Each structure stands twice: as C-alpha cells, then as structure tokens.
C-alpha cells in the first residue's frame, strides 16, 4: 500500500503509459494518483502517475506533466495537514495471459482498429503504433485514445483489471464504433453518388 495525493479528473481518463499536462499544483509530490470522478463519487480504480515536469503558467498558475505508470485500487482517504486529500492505493500490475482466447482477442482487436483507422484516413502511423504493442493489457488501453468513446466507457475500461475481460470490452466498444462509422460512410457515399447521378441527368 502507498499513500498518495489524489488528483480528481472530471473530463478525461488517464491510462497507464499516457502522458498528460494538467493545470494543477501538486506541491512537492513526485507521484500522485489520478482518479476519474463520476458525479460525487470517485472511480474504484485510478492511475498512479509520476510527475515528470513542473511548469509555471502565465499569470502565476502552475501545471504539471504527468506520466501514467500503472492502475491502482483506491482505498481509504484522509486529509493531510495542508487539507489536501490523500488515499491509500494498492498498485495493480497486469498479468500477461498467453491462452489462445486472449491471442484471438488481440488479433481481432488489431484488425478492427486498423479498419477503423483506414475509414478515418489514418496515414499508417497510428496503425503501426498499435501493431507494435505486444502486451494485451496495454493494447486494450489504446481504447482510451478513442475520441468517440464516452467518459463512462473509458472509466469502465480503466476499472476492468482482468486483462482478458478488458480486451473483450475494448473489442466490443471498438466494434460498435466501427459499425457506426461504416453506416455513416455508406450514407455519405449514397448521398454523394445520388448527387452525382442527378448532375449527370441534368
């Protein structure tokens, strides 16, 4: 167990291996835990992050660059002498299942994401980044970068500690996005070909 400064995150979800800059003051803390807040409640899992840089903003404000390290279960909370909220965290390290089911999910996830990226007009860089990831847990976490996913869906991914279950959930969400995008693309193409047909007739 580790006792860390709790940083509530209301509008984004930070995953392990992500780097973010937040306009907050963390004092002299070197490690903090970033926890999504859902209304008045905190998520049951947060991301332990290292402070990699402190920035002074124009006007005297402060910001910090943080690098997500690993998931952590959130335990008892208490205020320190300065009034800041600190929590007990139990670090969680992903296991690396090597069963056939997980391998199949990995392959399918990569295929769905590549199809999504192709429809979005990716130049190949993001697809290459996804292909380079070898750990199934980290692969599932790339869902956290998806702009179409809701805040609650990303929190659900963060809170899913079992790697195979997380990959299954990530695949389900990406499949839904792909189906929506395919429908939108089809409608756009139909409208476009209809307009071209009308122009030819005139």
PDB file of C-alpha atoms in Angstrom:
ATOM      1  CA  UNK A   1       0.000   0.000   0.000  1.00  0.00           C
ATOM      2  CA  UNK A   2       1.141   3.507  -0.824  1.00  0.00           C
ATOM      3  CA  UNK A   3      -0.340   6.799   0.386  1.00  0.00           C
ATOM      4  CA  UNK A   4      -0.607   9.307  -2.489  1.00  0.00           C
ATOM      5  CA  UNK A   5      -2.076  12.706  -3.238  1.00  0.00           C
ATOM      6  CA  UNK A   6      -5.394  12.223  -5.032  1.00  0.00           C
ATOM      7  CA  UNK A   7      -5.957  14.264  -8.196  1.00  0.00           C
ATOM      8  CA  UNK A   8      -9.618  14.166  -9.332  1.00  0.00           C
ATOM      9  CA  UNK A   9     -10.078  14.056 -13.103  1.00  0.00           C
ATOM     10  CA  UNK A  10     -13.520  15.131 -14.333  1.00  0.00           C
ATOM     11  CA  UNK A  11     -13.364  15.379 -18.108  1.00  0.00           C
ATOM     12  CA  UNK A  12     -10.795  12.815 -19.246  1.00  0.00           C
ATOM     13  CA  UNK A  13      -9.474   9.411 -18.212  1.00  0.00           C
ATOM     14  CA  UNK A  14      -5.730   8.922 -17.924  1.00  0.00           C
ATOM     15  CA  UNK A  15      -4.433   5.395 -18.531  1.00  0.00           C
ATOM     16  CA  UNK A  16      -1.039   3.833 -17.751  1.00  0.00           C
ATOM     17  CA  UNK A  17       1.561   4.841 -20.398  1.00  0.00           C
ATOM     18  CA  UNK A  18      -0.304   8.064 -21.210  1.00  0.00           C
ATOM     19  CA  UNK A  19       1.353  11.452 -20.717  1.00  0.00           C
ATOM     20  CA  UNK A  20      -0.821  14.439 -19.815  1.00  0.00           C
ATOM     21  CA  UNK A  21      -0.340  18.029 -18.691  1.00  0.00           C
ATOM     22  CA  UNK A  22      -2.808  19.299 -16.091  1.00  0.00           C
ATOM     23  CA  UNK A  23      -3.174  22.827 -14.704  1.00  0.00           C
ATOM     24  CA  UNK A  24      -2.801  21.762 -11.070  1.00  0.00           C
ATOM     25  CA  UNK A  25      -0.398  22.288  -8.205  1.00  0.00           C
ATOM     26  CA  UNK A  26       0.872  19.049  -6.679  1.00  0.00           C
ATOM     27  CA  UNK A  27       3.268  20.723  -4.237  1.00  0.00           C
ATOM     28  CA  UNK A  28       6.473  18.701  -3.904  1.00  0.00           C
ATOM     29  CA  UNK A  29       4.826  15.334  -4.691  1.00  0.00           C
ATOM     30  CA  UNK A  30       6.772  13.122  -7.096  1.00  0.00           C
ATOM     31  CA  UNK A  31       3.939  10.593  -7.517  1.00  0.00           C
ATOM     32  CA  UNK A  32       0.180  11.134  -7.453  1.00  0.00           C
ATOM     33  CA  UNK A  33      -2.910   9.081  -8.264  1.00  0.00           C
ATOM     34  CA  UNK A  34      -5.290  10.350 -10.965  1.00  0.00           C
ATOM     35  CA  UNK A  35      -8.844   9.224 -10.262  1.00  0.00           C
ATOM     36  CA  UNK A  36     -11.854   9.787 -12.541  1.00  0.00           C
ATOM     37  CA  UNK A  37     -14.776  11.394 -10.743  1.00  0.00           C
ATOM     38  CA  UNK A  38     -18.327  10.322 -11.594  1.00  0.00           C
ATOM     39  CA  UNK A  39     -20.670  12.934 -10.119  1.00  0.00           C
ATOM     40  CA  UNK A  40     -19.991  12.919  -6.365  1.00  0.00           C
ATOM     41  CA  UNK A  41     -18.196   9.583  -6.454  1.00  0.00           C
ATOM     42  CA  UNK A  42     -14.696   8.557  -7.398  1.00  0.00           C
ATOM     43  CA  UNK A  43     -13.948   5.559  -9.609  1.00  0.00           C
ATOM     44  CA  UNK A  44     -12.742   2.452  -7.761  1.00  0.00           C
ATOM     45  CA  UNK A  45      -9.529   2.403  -9.817  1.00  0.00           C
ATOM     46  CA  UNK A  46      -7.126   5.231 -10.627  1.00  0.00           C
ATOM     47  CA  UNK A  47      -3.792   5.623 -12.382  1.00  0.00           C
ATOM     48  CA  UNK A  48      -0.596   6.150 -10.411  1.00  0.00           C
ATOM     49  CA  UNK A  49       1.409   8.797 -12.275  1.00  0.00           C
ATOM     50  CA  UNK A  50       4.926  10.204 -11.975  1.00  0.00           C
ATOM     51  CA  UNK A  51       5.469  13.945 -12.056  1.00  0.00           C
ATOM     52  CA  UNK A  52       7.901  14.451 -14.945  1.00  0.00           C
ATOM     53  CA  UNK A  53       7.856  18.237 -15.240  1.00  0.00           C
ATOM     54  CA  UNK A  54       6.572  21.296 -13.377  1.00  0.00           C
ATOM     55  CA  UNK A  55       5.513  24.286 -15.455  1.00  0.00           C
ATOM     56  CA  UNK A  56       4.761  27.856 -14.392  1.00  0.00           C
ATOM     57  CA  UNK A  57       1.889  29.293 -16.409  1.00  0.00           C
ATOM     58  CA  UNK A  58       1.446  32.952 -17.450  1.00  0.00           C
ATOM     59  CA  UNK A  59      -0.263  34.771 -14.608  1.00  0.00           C
ATOM     60  CA  UNK A  60       1.464  32.705 -11.930  1.00  0.00           C
ATOM     61  CA  UNK A  61      -0.530  29.470 -12.254  1.00  0.00           C
ATOM     62  CA  UNK A  62       1.069  26.062 -12.151  1.00  0.00           C
ATOM     63  CA  UNK A  63       0.836  22.944 -14.299  1.00  0.00           C
ATOM     64  CA  UNK A  64       2.475  19.544 -14.219  1.00  0.00           C
ATOM     65  CA  UNK A  65       3.309  16.974 -16.880  1.00  0.00           C
ATOM     66  CA  UNK A  66       2.363  13.523 -15.621  1.00  0.00           C
ATOM     67  CA  UNK A  67       3.185  10.079 -16.946  1.00  0.00           C
ATOM     68  CA  UNK A  68       0.739   7.264 -16.171  1.00  0.00           C
ATOM     69  CA  UNK A  69       2.535   4.296 -14.651  1.00  0.00           C
ATOM     70  CA  UNK A  70       0.028   1.662 -13.515  1.00  0.00           C
ATOM     71  CA  UNK A  71      -3.503   1.039 -12.294  1.00  0.00           C
ATOM     72  CA  UNK A  72      -4.249   1.124  -8.580  1.00  0.00           C
ATOM     73  CA  UNK A  73      -7.235   0.220  -6.439  1.00  0.00           C
ATOM     74  CA  UNK A  74      -8.356   3.192  -4.369  1.00  0.00           C
ATOM     75  CA  UNK A  75      -8.596   2.665  -0.607  1.00  0.00           C
ATOM     76  CA  UNK A  76      -9.231   4.828   2.464  1.00  0.00           C
ATOM     77  CA  UNK A  77      -8.992   8.602   2.069  1.00  0.00           C
ATOM     78  CA  UNK A  78      -7.863  11.252   4.558  1.00  0.00           C
ATOM     79  CA  UNK A  79      -6.825  14.905   4.528  1.00  0.00           C
ATOM     80  CA  UNK A  80      -3.213  15.790   5.265  1.00  0.00           C
ATOM     81  CA  UNK A  81      -2.079  18.816   7.297  1.00  0.00           C
ATOM     82  CA  UNK A  82      -2.485  21.143   4.305  1.00  0.00           C
ATOM     83  CA  UNK A  83      -6.053  19.934   3.699  1.00  0.00           C
ATOM     84  CA  UNK A  84      -5.118  18.000   0.552  1.00  0.00           C
ATOM     85  CA  UNK A  85      -6.892  14.674   0.003  1.00  0.00           C
ATOM     86  CA  UNK A  86      -4.635  11.636   0.162  1.00  0.00           C
ATOM     87  CA  UNK A  87      -5.617   7.999  -0.401  1.00  0.00           C
ATOM     88  CA  UNK A  88      -4.252   4.550   0.222  1.00  0.00           C
ATOM     89  CA  UNK A  89      -3.575   2.895  -3.135  1.00  0.00           C
ATOM     90  CA  UNK A  90      -2.934  -0.758  -3.920  1.00  0.00           C
ATOM     91  CA  UNK A  91      -0.912  -0.968  -7.125  1.00  0.00           C
ATOM     92  CA  UNK A  92      -2.165  -3.411  -9.738  1.00  0.00           C
ATOM     93  CA  UNK A  93       0.215  -4.954 -12.275  1.00  0.00           C
ATOM     94  CA  UNK A  94      -1.354  -6.513 -15.372  1.00  0.00           C
ATOM     95  CA  UNK A  95      -0.877 -10.231 -15.769  1.00  0.00           C
ATOM     96  CA  UNK A  96       0.026 -11.455 -19.238  1.00  0.00           C
ATOM     97  CA  UNK A  97      -2.292 -14.306 -20.198  1.00  0.00           C
ATOM     98  CA  UNK A  98      -0.930 -16.425 -23.018  1.00  0.00           C
ATOM     99  CA  UNK A  99      -4.015 -18.558 -23.659  1.00  0.00           C
ATOM    100  CA  UNK A 100      -5.491 -18.910 -27.146  1.00  0.00           C
ATOM    101  CA  UNK A 101      -8.600 -16.856 -26.284  1.00  0.00           C
ATOM    102  CA  UNK A 102      -6.554 -13.794 -25.386  1.00  0.00           C
ATOM    103  CA  UNK A 103      -4.395 -14.170 -28.504  1.00  0.00           C
ATOM    104  CA  UNK A 104      -7.546 -14.355 -30.670  1.00  0.00           C
ATOM    105  CA  UNK A 105      -8.953 -11.238 -28.990  1.00  0.00           C
ATOM    106  CA  UNK A 106      -5.668  -9.410 -29.641  1.00  0.00           C
ATOM    107  CA  UNK A 107      -5.742 -10.314 -33.338  1.00  0.00           C
ATOM    108  CA  UNK A 108      -9.377  -9.327 -33.705  1.00  0.00           C
ATOM    109  CA  UNK A 109      -8.859  -6.065 -31.810  1.00  0.00           C
ATOM    110  CA  UNK A 110      -5.956  -5.075 -34.067  1.00  0.00           C
ATOM    111  CA  UNK A 111      -7.990  -5.909 -37.205  1.00  0.00           C
ATOM    112  CA  UNK A 112     -10.999  -3.843 -36.051  1.00  0.00           C
ATOM    113  CA  UNK A 113      -8.820  -0.865 -35.069  1.00  0.00           C
ATOM    114  CA  UNK A 114      -6.943  -0.973 -38.390  1.00  0.00           C
ATOM    115  CA  UNK A 115     -10.250  -0.971 -40.278  1.00  0.00           C
ATOM    116  CA  UNK A 116     -11.439   1.968 -38.177  1.00  0.00           C
ATOM    117  CA  UNK A 117      -8.246   3.893 -38.827  1.00  0.00           C
ATOM    118  CA  UNK A 118      -8.484   3.180 -42.551  1.00  0.00           C
ATOM    119  CA  UNK A 119     -12.020   4.615 -42.664  1.00  0.00           C
ATOM    120  CA  UNK A 120     -10.765   7.659 -40.759  1.00  0.00           C
ATOM    121  CA  UNK A 121      -7.933   8.207 -43.239  1.00  0.00           C
ATOM    122  CA  UNK A 122      -5.011   7.380 -40.922  1.00  0.00           C
ATOM    123  CA  UNK A 123      -1.656   7.744 -42.671  1.00  0.00           C
ATOM    124  CA  UNK A 124      -0.427   4.478 -41.152  1.00  0.00           C
ATOM    125  CA  UNK A 125       1.394   5.882 -38.130  1.00  0.00           C
ATOM    126  CA  UNK A 126      -1.288   5.056 -35.556  1.00  0.00           C
ATOM    127  CA  UNK A 127      -1.819   1.607 -37.094  1.00  0.00           C
ATOM    128  CA  UNK A 128       1.945   0.962 -36.836  1.00  0.00           C
ATOM    129  CA  UNK A 129       1.878   2.097 -33.174  1.00  0.00           C
ATOM    130  CA  UNK A 130      -0.983  -0.336 -32.407  1.00  0.00           C
ATOM    131  CA  UNK A 131       0.832  -3.189 -34.217  1.00  0.00           C
ATOM    132  CA  UNK A 132       3.977  -2.549 -32.156  1.00  0.00           C
ATOM    133  CA  UNK A 133       2.214  -3.196 -28.813  1.00  0.00           C
ATOM    134  CA  UNK A 134       2.896  -6.706 -27.520  1.00  0.00           C
ATOM    135  CA  UNK A 135       1.175  -6.651 -24.094  1.00  0.00           C
ATOM    136  CA  UNK A 136      -2.573  -7.422 -24.240  1.00  0.00           C
ATOM    137  CA  UNK A 137      -3.412  -5.093 -21.319  1.00  0.00           C
ATOM    138  CA  UNK A 138      -1.611  -2.157 -22.946  1.00  0.00           C
ATOM    139  CA  UNK A 139      -3.287  -2.986 -26.265  1.00  0.00           C
ATOM    140  CA  UNK A 140      -6.744  -2.816 -24.650  1.00  0.00           C
ATOM    141  CA  UNK A 141      -5.817   0.525 -23.063  1.00  0.00           C
ATOM    142  CA  UNK A 142      -5.329   2.112 -26.506  1.00  0.00           C
ATOM    143  CA  UNK A 143      -9.150   2.358 -26.451  1.00  0.00           C
ATOM    144  CA  UNK A 144      -8.540   5.259 -24.067  1.00  0.00           C
ATOM    145  CA  UNK A 145      -7.337   7.366 -27.010  1.00  0.00           C
ATOM    146  CA  UNK A 146     -10.579   6.820 -28.983  1.00  0.00           C
ATOM    147  CA  UNK A 147     -12.293  10.207 -29.423  1.00  0.00           C
ATOM    148  CA  UNK A 148     -15.791   8.681 -29.901  1.00  0.00           C
ATOM    149  CA  UNK A 149     -15.875   6.810 -26.603  1.00  0.00           C
ATOM    150  CA  UNK A 150     -17.765   8.390 -23.719  1.00  0.00           C
ATOM    151  CA  UNK A 151     -16.148   9.297 -20.408  1.00  0.00           C
ATOM    152  CA  UNK A 152     -18.104   6.485 -18.687  1.00  0.00           C
ATOM    153  CA  UNK A 153     -16.946   3.907 -21.243  1.00  0.00           C
ATOM    154  CA  UNK A 154     -13.323   4.905 -20.656  1.00  0.00           C
ATOM    155  CA  UNK A 155     -13.810   4.680 -16.881  1.00  0.00           C
ATOM    156  CA  UNK A 156     -15.224   1.165 -17.371  1.00  0.00           C
ATOM    157  CA  UNK A 157     -12.084   0.168 -19.310  1.00  0.00           C
ATOM    158  CA  UNK A 158      -9.878   1.636 -16.552  1.00  0.00           C
ATOM    159  CA  UNK A 159     -11.782  -0.236 -13.838  1.00  0.00           C
ATOM    160  CA  UNK A 160     -11.528  -3.612 -15.641  1.00  0.00           C
ATOM    161  CA  UNK A 161      -8.465  -5.150 -14.005  1.00  0.00           C
ATOM    162  CA  UNK A 162      -8.620  -8.589 -15.650  1.00  0.00           C
ATOM    163  CA  UNK A 163      -6.638  -8.259 -18.897  1.00  0.00           C
ATOM    164  CA  UNK A 164      -8.713 -10.691 -20.988  1.00  0.00           C
ATOM    165  CA  UNK A 165     -12.001  -9.120 -19.818  1.00  0.00           C
ATOM    166  CA  UNK A 166     -10.582  -5.648 -20.578  1.00  0.00           C
ATOM    167  CA  UNK A 167      -9.566  -6.726 -24.073  1.00  0.00           C
ATOM    168  CA  UNK A 168     -13.043  -8.219 -24.603  1.00  0.00           C
ATOM    169  CA  UNK A 169     -14.702  -4.963 -23.517  1.00  0.00           C
ATOM    170  CA  UNK A 170     -12.321  -2.860 -25.627  1.00  0.00           C
ATOM    171  CA  UNK A 171     -13.062  -5.030 -28.677  1.00  0.00           C
ATOM    172  CA  UNK A 172     -16.832  -4.703 -28.107  1.00  0.00           C
ATOM    173  CA  UNK A 173     -16.582  -0.894 -27.894  1.00  0.00           C
ATOM    174  CA  UNK A 174     -14.345  -0.650 -30.968  1.00  0.00           C
ATOM    175  CA  UNK A 175     -16.672  -2.963 -32.937  1.00  0.00           C
ATOM    176  CA  UNK A 176     -19.591  -0.631 -32.093  1.00  0.00           C
ATOM    177  CA  UNK A 177     -17.590   2.368 -33.285  1.00  0.00           C
ATOM    178  CA  UNK A 178     -16.660   0.566 -36.497  1.00  0.00           C
ATOM    179  CA  UNK A 179     -20.304  -0.353 -37.220  1.00  0.00           C
ATOM    180  CA  UNK A 180     -21.391   3.287 -36.673  1.00  0.00           C
ATOM    181  CA  UNK A 181     -18.605   4.602 -38.875  1.00  0.00           C
ATOM    182  CA  UNK A 182     -19.415   2.097 -41.648  1.00  0.00           C
ATOM    183  CA  UNK A 183     -23.070   3.217 -41.624  1.00  0.00           C
ATOM    184  CA  UNK A 184     -22.066   6.905 -41.732  1.00  0.00           C
ATOM    185  CA  UNK A 185     -19.630   6.212 -44.594  1.00  0.00           C
ATOM    186  CA  UNK A 186     -22.280   4.279 -46.513  1.00  0.00           C
ATOM    187  CA  UNK A 187     -24.838   7.090 -46.094  1.00  0.00           C
ATOM    188  CA  UNK A 188     -22.279   9.689 -47.205  1.00  0.00           C
ATOM    189  CA  UNK A 189     -21.343   7.602 -50.255  1.00  0.00           C
ATOM    190  CA  UNK A 190     -25.022   7.067 -51.163  1.00  0.00           C
ATOM    191  CA  UNK A 191     -25.739  10.804 -50.882  1.00  0.00           C
ATOM    192  CA  UNK A 192     -22.650  11.610 -52.957  1.00  0.00           C
ATOM    193  CA  UNK A 193     -23.456   9.085 -55.702  1.00  0.00           C
ATOM    194  CA  UNK A 194     -27.085  10.294 -55.732  1.00  0.00           C
ATOM    195  CA  UNK A 195     -25.937  13.893 -56.185  1.00  0.00           C
ATOM    196  CA  UNK A 196     -23.535  12.863 -58.982  1.00  0.00           C
ATOM    197  CA  UNK A 197     -26.349  10.932 -60.700  1.00  0.00           C
ATOM    198  CA  UNK A 198     -28.618  13.984 -60.556  1.00  0.00           C
ATOM    199  CA  UNK A 199     -25.874  16.168 -62.041  1.00  0.00           C
ATOM    200  CA  UNK A 200     -25.397  13.716 -64.923  1.00  0.00           C
ATOM    201  CA  UNK A 201     -29.154  13.685 -65.609  1.00  0.00           C
ATOM    202  CA  UNK A 202     -29.217  17.461 -65.806  1.00  0.00           C
TER     203      UNK A 202
END
